[in-house]
Coordinates of C-alpha atoms in Angstrom, one line a residue:
M794 CA 148.3 99.2 163.6
R795 CA 149.5 96.5 166.0
K796 CA 152.8 95.6 165.2
N797 CA 151.7 91.6 164.9
S798 CA 153.0 89.2 162.0
H799 CA 149.5 88.5 161.1
W800 CA 148.5 92.2 160.7
I801 CA 151.9 93.3 158.3
A802 CA 150.7 94.6 155.0
L803 CA 151.6 95.5 152.1
A804 CA 150.6 99.2 151.8
S805 CA 150.5 101.4 149.2
V806 CA 148.8 104.5 149.2
M807 CA 147.6 105.9 145.4
L808 CA 145.5 108.4 143.7
A809 CA 141.7 107.9 144.0
T810 CA 142.0 108.0 140.6
G811 CA 143.1 104.7 140.3
S812 CA 146.1 102.1 138.1
S813 CA 144.6 100.2 134.9
A814 CA 147.7 97.9 134.5
E815 CA 147.3 93.9 133.6
S816 CA 149.0 93.4 137.8
D817 CA 145.9 95.2 138.9
R818 CA 143.5 93.1 137.5
G819 CA 141.6 91.1 140.4
S820 CA 143.3 93.7 143.0
L821 CA 142.2 96.1 145.3
A822 CA 143.7 99.0 142.8
T823 CA 140.8 98.2 140.6
L824 CA 137.9 100.1 142.6
F825 CA 140.4 102.6 142.7
G826 CA 139.0 103.7 139.0
K827 CA 137.0 106.1 138.2
G828 CA 133.5 104.7 137.9
E829 CA 133.5 102.9 141.6
G830 CA 133.2 106.7 143.0
E831 CA 135.3 107.6 145.8
T832 CA 137.3 104.7 147.4
R833 CA 139.6 105.5 150.2
A834 CA 140.0 102.3 151.3
A835 CA 140.7 99.2 151.1
L836 CA 142.7 95.5 152.7
M837 CA 142.0 92.8 151.5
I838 CA 142.9 89.6 154.2
R839 CA 143.9 85.6 153.1
D840 CA 144.3 83.1 155.6
G841 CA 144.7 85.6 158.4
R842 CA 147.2 87.7 156.6
V843 CA 146.8 90.9 154.8
V844 CA 147.8 90.5 151.5
E845 CA 147.4 93.4 149.9
K846 CA 146.4 96.9 151.8
R847 CA 145.2 100.3 150.2
Y848 CA 144.3 104.4 150.3
A849 CA 143.3 107.1 148.6
V850 CA 146.0 110.2 149.4
G851 CA 144.8 111.8 152.2
Y852 CA 143.6 108.6 154.0
S853 CA 145.9 106.7 156.6
D854 CA 146.4 104.0 158.9
A855 CA 145.3 107.1 161.5
N856 CA 141.0 107.6 160.0
R857 CA 138.4 106.5 162.0
F858 CA 135.6 105.5 158.8
I859 CA 132.2 105.8 159.7
S860 CA 130.1 102.5 159.2
W861 CA 127.0 103.3 157.8
S862 CA 124.5 100.3 158.0
M863 CA 127.9 97.9 158.3
A864 CA 126.9 98.8 162.6
K865 CA 124.1 96.6 161.7
T866 CA 126.0 93.6 161.7
V867 CA 127.9 94.9 165.2
T868 CA 124.3 94.9 166.6
A869 CA 123.7 91.1 165.6
I870 CA 126.9 90.2 167.5
L871 CA 125.9 91.8 170.6
V872 CA 122.2 90.6 170.3
G873 CA 123.3 87.5 169.9
Q874 CA 126.7 87.3 172.7
L875 CA 122.9 87.9 175.1
V876 CA 120.9 85.0 173.5
S877 CA 124.7 82.6 174.5
D878 CA 124.2 83.9 177.9
G879 CA 120.3 82.4 178.2
K880 CA 118.6 86.6 178.7
L881 CA 117.2 86.5 175.7
S882 CA 115.4 84.3 173.3
L883 CA 114.9 84.6 169.4
D884 CA 111.6 82.5 168.7
S885 CA 109.8 84.5 171.8
P886 CA 108.3 88.1 172.0
A887 CA 111.2 91.3 172.0
P888 CA 111.1 92.4 175.3
I889 CA 109.4 95.5 174.1
A890 CA 106.9 96.8 176.9
E891 CA 105.2 99.2 175.2
W892 CA 104.1 96.4 172.8
H893 CA 102.3 93.7 175.4
G894 CA 99.3 95.3 176.5
A895 CA 96.4 92.9 176.1
N896 CA 95.1 94.1 172.6
D897 CA 98.6 94.9 170.9
E898 CA 99.4 92.8 167.6
R899 CA 102.6 94.1 167.7
R900 CA 103.1 91.7 170.8
A901 CA 103.8 88.7 168.3
I902 CA 107.1 90.2 167.0
T903 CA 109.7 88.0 168.3
L904 CA 113.7 88.7 168.1
R905 CA 114.4 87.1 165.0
M906 CA 111.8 88.9 163.4
L907 CA 113.9 91.9 163.9
L908 CA 116.9 90.3 163.1
N909 CA 115.9 89.5 159.9
M910 CA 113.6 92.9 159.5
S911 CA 110.0 91.5 159.2
S912 CA 108.7 92.8 161.8
G913 CA 106.1 94.0 160.1
L914 CA 106.7 98.0 161.8
Q915 CA 104.9 101.5 159.5
H916 CA 108.6 102.1 159.4
T917 CA 110.1 103.9 155.6
E918 CA 113.5 103.7 155.8
I919 CA 113.7 105.8 152.0
G920 CA 111.3 108.5 152.0
D921 CA 110.2 111.2 149.2
P922 CA 111.1 113.3 149.0
V923 CA 114.1 111.6 151.0
E924 CA 114.1 113.9 153.6
A925 CA 110.5 113.0 154.7
S926 CA 112.1 109.0 155.4
D927 CA 111.4 107.9 159.0
T928 CA 115.2 107.0 158.6
N929 CA 116.7 110.6 158.2
Q930 CA 114.3 112.3 160.5
V931 CA 115.1 110.2 163.8
L932 CA 119.4 110.4 162.8
F933 CA 119.0 113.7 161.7
V934 CA 115.7 116.3 162.7
S935 CA 113.6 115.2 165.4
G936 CA 114.1 112.3 166.7
T937 CA 117.8 112.3 168.0
Q938 CA 117.0 112.6 172.0
S939 CA 115.5 109.0 172.0
M940 CA 115.6 107.5 168.9
A941 CA 113.7 104.0 170.2
A942 CA 110.7 105.5 171.2
R943 CA 110.1 107.2 168.0
A944 CA 111.4 103.4 166.6
I945 CA 109.5 101.7 169.1
D946 CA 105.7 103.4 168.8
V947 CA 104.4 103.2 165.4
P948 CA 101.7 100.3 164.5
L949 CA 102.4 97.5 162.2
E950 CA 101.7 97.8 158.8
A951 CA 102.0 93.9 158.0
R952 CA 101.0 91.0 160.2
P953 CA 104.9 90.4 162.3
G954 CA 106.9 87.9 160.0
A955 CA 104.9 88.7 157.1
K956 CA 107.4 90.6 154.5
F957 CA 110.4 91.9 154.6
E958 CA 111.4 95.1 154.7
Y959 CA 114.8 96.6 155.0
S960 CA 114.4 99.4 158.2
S961 CA 117.6 101.0 160.4
L962 CA 114.8 101.6 162.9
T963 CA 114.5 97.9 163.3
S964 CA 118.4 97.4 164.1
I965 CA 117.8 101.0 167.0
I966 CA 115.3 98.7 168.7
L967 CA 117.4 96.1 168.5
A968 CA 120.3 98.4 170.5
E969 CA 117.4 99.5 173.0
I970 CA 117.0 95.3 173.8
I971 CA 120.2 95.0 174.2
T972 CA 120.2 98.3 176.5
R973 CA 117.1 97.4 178.5
T974 CA 119.1 93.9 179.4
L975 CA 122.3 95.3 180.4
T976 CA 120.4 97.6 182.6
S977 CA 117.3 99.0 184.4
S978 CA 119.1 102.6 184.1
S979 CA 117.1 105.3 182.3
D980 CA 119.9 107.9 183.3
P981 CA 121.4 108.1 179.7
Q982 CA 124.9 108.2 180.9
S983 CA 124.4 104.9 182.8
R984 CA 123.0 103.4 179.4
A985 CA 125.9 104.0 177.3
Q986 CA 128.1 102.7 179.6
A987 CA 126.7 99.7 180.0
Y988 CA 126.3 98.9 176.3
R989 CA 130.1 100.3 175.8
R990 CA 131.3 98.1 178.4
F991 CA 129.2 95.3 176.6
A992 CA 130.4 95.6 173.7
E993 CA 134.3 96.0 174.6
Q994 CA 133.8 92.9 177.0
R995 CA 131.9 90.7 174.5
L996 CA 132.9 91.6 171.0
F997 CA 135.8 94.8 170.6
R998 CA 138.3 93.6 172.7
P999 CA 138.6 90.0 172.2
A1000 CA 138.6 91.0 168.2
G1001 CA 141.3 93.1 168.7
I1002 CA 139.6 95.8 167.9
K1003 CA 140.9 99.2 169.1
S1004 CA 139.7 101.9 167.4
A1005 CA 135.7 101.5 167.5
V1006 CA 133.9 104.4 168.2
L1007 CA 130.5 103.7 169.2
E1008 CA 127.0 107.1 168.4
F1009 CA 124.5 107.2 171.2
D1010 CA 121.6 109.3 171.0
G1011 CA 119.8 111.7 173.7
A1012 CA 118.9 108.3 176.2
G1013 CA 121.8 106.9 176.3
T1014 CA 120.6 104.5 173.4
Q1015 CA 123.4 103.1 170.8
I1016 CA 122.3 104.2 167.1
G1017 CA 122.2 100.6 166.2
G1018 CA 121.5 100.6 162.1
S1019 CA 124.3 103.0 161.9
L1020 CA 126.9 105.7 163.3
V1021 CA 130.4 103.3 164.4
Y1022 CA 133.6 104.0 163.7
M1023 CA 136.8 101.9 163.2
T1024 CA 139.9 101.9 161.1
L1025 CA 140.3 100.1 158.3
D1026 CA 142.8 97.9 159.9
D1027 CA 139.6 97.1 162.2
Y1028 CA 137.1 95.9 160.4
G1029 CA 139.2 93.9 158.7
R1030 CA 139.1 92.4 162.3
L1031 CA 135.6 92.7 162.5
G1032 CA 135.3 90.2 158.8
Q1033 CA 138.2 88.1 160.3
V1034 CA 135.5 87.0 163.6
L1035 CA 132.9 86.2 160.7
L1036 CA 134.4 84.0 159.0
A1037 CA 134.3 81.5 162.0
G1038 CA 133.5 83.7 165.3
N1039 CA 136.6 83.1 166.7
A1040 CA 139.1 85.6 167.4
P1041 CA 143.4 85.7 166.0
D1042 CA 143.7 82.9 168.9
G1043 CA 141.1 81.3 167.7
T1044 CA 139.1 82.0 171.0
G1045 CA 135.3 82.0 170.2
I1046 CA 133.9 84.7 170.2
I1047 CA 130.6 84.0 168.3
R1048 CA 128.7 80.7 169.6
P1049 CA 128.8 78.8 166.1
D1050 CA 124.5 78.5 166.1
W1051 CA 124.4 82.2 166.0
L1052 CA 126.7 82.8 164.1
A1053 CA 125.1 80.6 161.8
F1054 CA 121.7 82.0 162.2
M1055 CA 122.9 85.0 160.4
K1056 CA 124.8 83.9 157.3
T1057 CA 120.9 81.8 157.2
P1058 CA 118.7 83.1 154.2
S1059 CA 115.6 84.3 156.1
L1060 CA 112.3 83.3 155.1
R1061 CA 111.4 86.5 153.4
N1062 CA 114.4 87.4 151.6
P1063 CA 117.2 84.8 151.0
E1064 CA 119.5 87.4 150.4
Y1065 CA 119.5 88.7 153.8
G1066 CA 120.3 87.0 157.2
G1067 CA 120.5 88.2 160.4
Q1068 CA 122.1 91.7 160.1
L1069 CA 123.8 90.7 157.3
W1070 CA 123.6 90.3 153.2
L1071 CA 123.8 86.9 151.9
N1072 CA 125.8 86.4 148.4
R1073 CA 122.4 84.6 146.9
P1074 CA 120.3 85.2 144.1
G1075 CA 116.4 86.2 144.4
G1076 CA 116.0 89.0 146.9
V1077 CA 113.0 91.1 146.9
D1078 CA 115.1 93.4 145.0
P1079 CA 115.2 93.3 141.3
H1080 CA 119.1 94.3 141.5
P1081 CA 121.0 92.2 143.9
T1082 CA 122.4 93.2 146.7
L1083 CA 126.0 90.8 146.5
F1084 CA 127.2 89.4 143.6
P1085 CA 125.5 85.9 143.3
G1086 CA 127.8 83.9 141.2
H1087 CA 131.1 85.2 141.5
G1088 CA 132.2 83.6 144.2
P1089 CA 130.7 81.3 146.5
N1090 CA 126.8 81.4 148.0
T1091 CA 128.1 81.1 151.5
L1092 CA 130.0 84.6 151.5
V1093 CA 128.4 87.6 153.2
S1094 CA 129.0 91.1 153.6
C1095 CA 128.4 93.8 156.3
L1096 CA 126.7 96.7 153.7
G1097 CA 126.7 100.3 154.6
H1098 CA 125.0 103.8 152.6
L1099 CA 128.0 104.7 150.0
G1100 CA 129.5 101.6 149.7
Q1101 CA 130.6 100.4 152.7
F1102 CA 131.3 96.5 152.4
V1103 CA 133.3 94.2 155.2
I1104 CA 133.3 91.4 152.9
A1105 CA 133.9 87.8 154.7
S1106 CA 134.1 84.2 152.6
S1107 CA 134.6 81.2 155.4
D1108 CA 135.0 79.0 152.1
Q1109 CA 138.0 81.2 150.6
N1110 CA 139.3 82.1 154.7
L1111 CA 139.1 85.9 152.6
V1112 CA 138.0 89.1 154.0
V1113 CA 137.8 92.0 151.5
V1114 CA 136.8 95.4 153.1
R1115 CA 136.0 98.5 151.1
L1116 CA 135.5 102.0 152.4
G1117 CA 134.6 105.1 150.5
K1118 CA 132.0 107.4 149.3
T1119 CA 129.8 105.3 146.3
Q1120 CA 125.9 107.3 145.7
D1121 CA 123.5 103.9 145.8
D1122 CA 122.1 103.7 143.3
T1123 CA 123.9 104.4 140.4
S1124 CA 126.2 103.1 137.4
A1125 CA 129.2 104.1 139.5
F1126 CA 127.7 101.9 142.6
S1127 CA 126.9 98.6 140.4
A1128 CA 130.4 99.3 139.3
L1129 CA 131.6 98.8 142.3
R1130 CA 129.7 95.8 143.3
D1131 CA 131.2 94.6 139.9
A1132 CA 134.9 95.2 140.9
L1133 CA 134.0 93.4 144.2
G1134 CA 133.0 90.6 142.8
K1135 CA 135.6 90.1 140.5
I1136 CA 137.9 90.3 142.7
V1137 CA 136.1 87.9 145.3
E1138 CA 136.3 85.2 142.5
Q1139 CA 139.6 85.3 141.1
V1140 CA 140.9 84.1 145.1
P1141 CA 140.2 79.8 145.3
I1142 CA 138.1 78.4 147.8
A1143 CA 140.2 76.6 150.6
G1144 CA 139.1 73.6 151.8
K1145 CA 135.9 72.3 152.8
K1146 CA 133.4 74.6 155.0
N1147 CA 133.0 73.7 158.5
S1148 CA 129.3 72.7 159.4
S1149 CA 127.4 74.4 162.0
A1150 CA 124.1 74.0 164.2
V1151 CA 121.5 76.4 162.1
M1152 CA 118.7 77.6 164.5
P1153 CA 115.7 76.1 163.5
E1154 CA 112.2 78.6 162.5
R1155 CA 109.8 78.0 165.0

């Protein structure tokens, strides 16, 4: 951990059974209870300073933790850098040559639709049985050598832009778009190197993130929907960037209009923005993904499989990180989500939120 006054943590190491003491209510200790699954690490940052930090026994600053789908937000930030550079356009047809045949209806898919998970592509995130899902097949079975090719080579199941469907393969396509924009090389090592260098230059280095490890498939495409690794503190730094788009020294990393786009409810799912979950009601799932009504509706979160959270609330100048293993769609996950909501709602509003221009729908 960096020797910086803003990152001197009030740290404690505790058993995963946690504590029910009155003084722990509203603190990160509540995340380590038996009912919340296995919390391995947690961090709270307020006004740019670490105010609480906890690890379960066996974990420490030396560990890098898996992101799972929190990587999607990293991918979206990098897409935004290329939009800012004028190399990509949010509402133009996605630059996937395989979709641009004269009679190919996929040519109508825009970058915005991919970022909002409304491409209409026939992707199945969770299959029945689970091992039959497109995501598992591509990540772990038969698609590992060229994940983007598998993700791209599917037909439409809905009109582009008409339906929300969460899909890790969609984020792999976004990572492939980044790679193709950065380099024309077909060499896997060259492609991976170009992507890694870009991520370092435009996000990790200015944010002060030093531990990030990115995984790539056999073709040199970053696995944009998952499989980034960082330390607890560096996930906290990612959350800090999501507050206002700035580096610790105030230097801009994410352009204000792009950050506003990422935090704007998409047309097909009010609780999802641009590869980022929003603390709003009315989502496509009957159960809320975050905790609307607890904390401001301007709060956003990266969210990964098994309960990985990087929560960023600009109105509260607050970042909360939770890393661990809690099975999705269980009572333990609901308890974890409720505990996070209670922690957040006890933090006062820091001040009036700065407005920023939203990239309008065209």
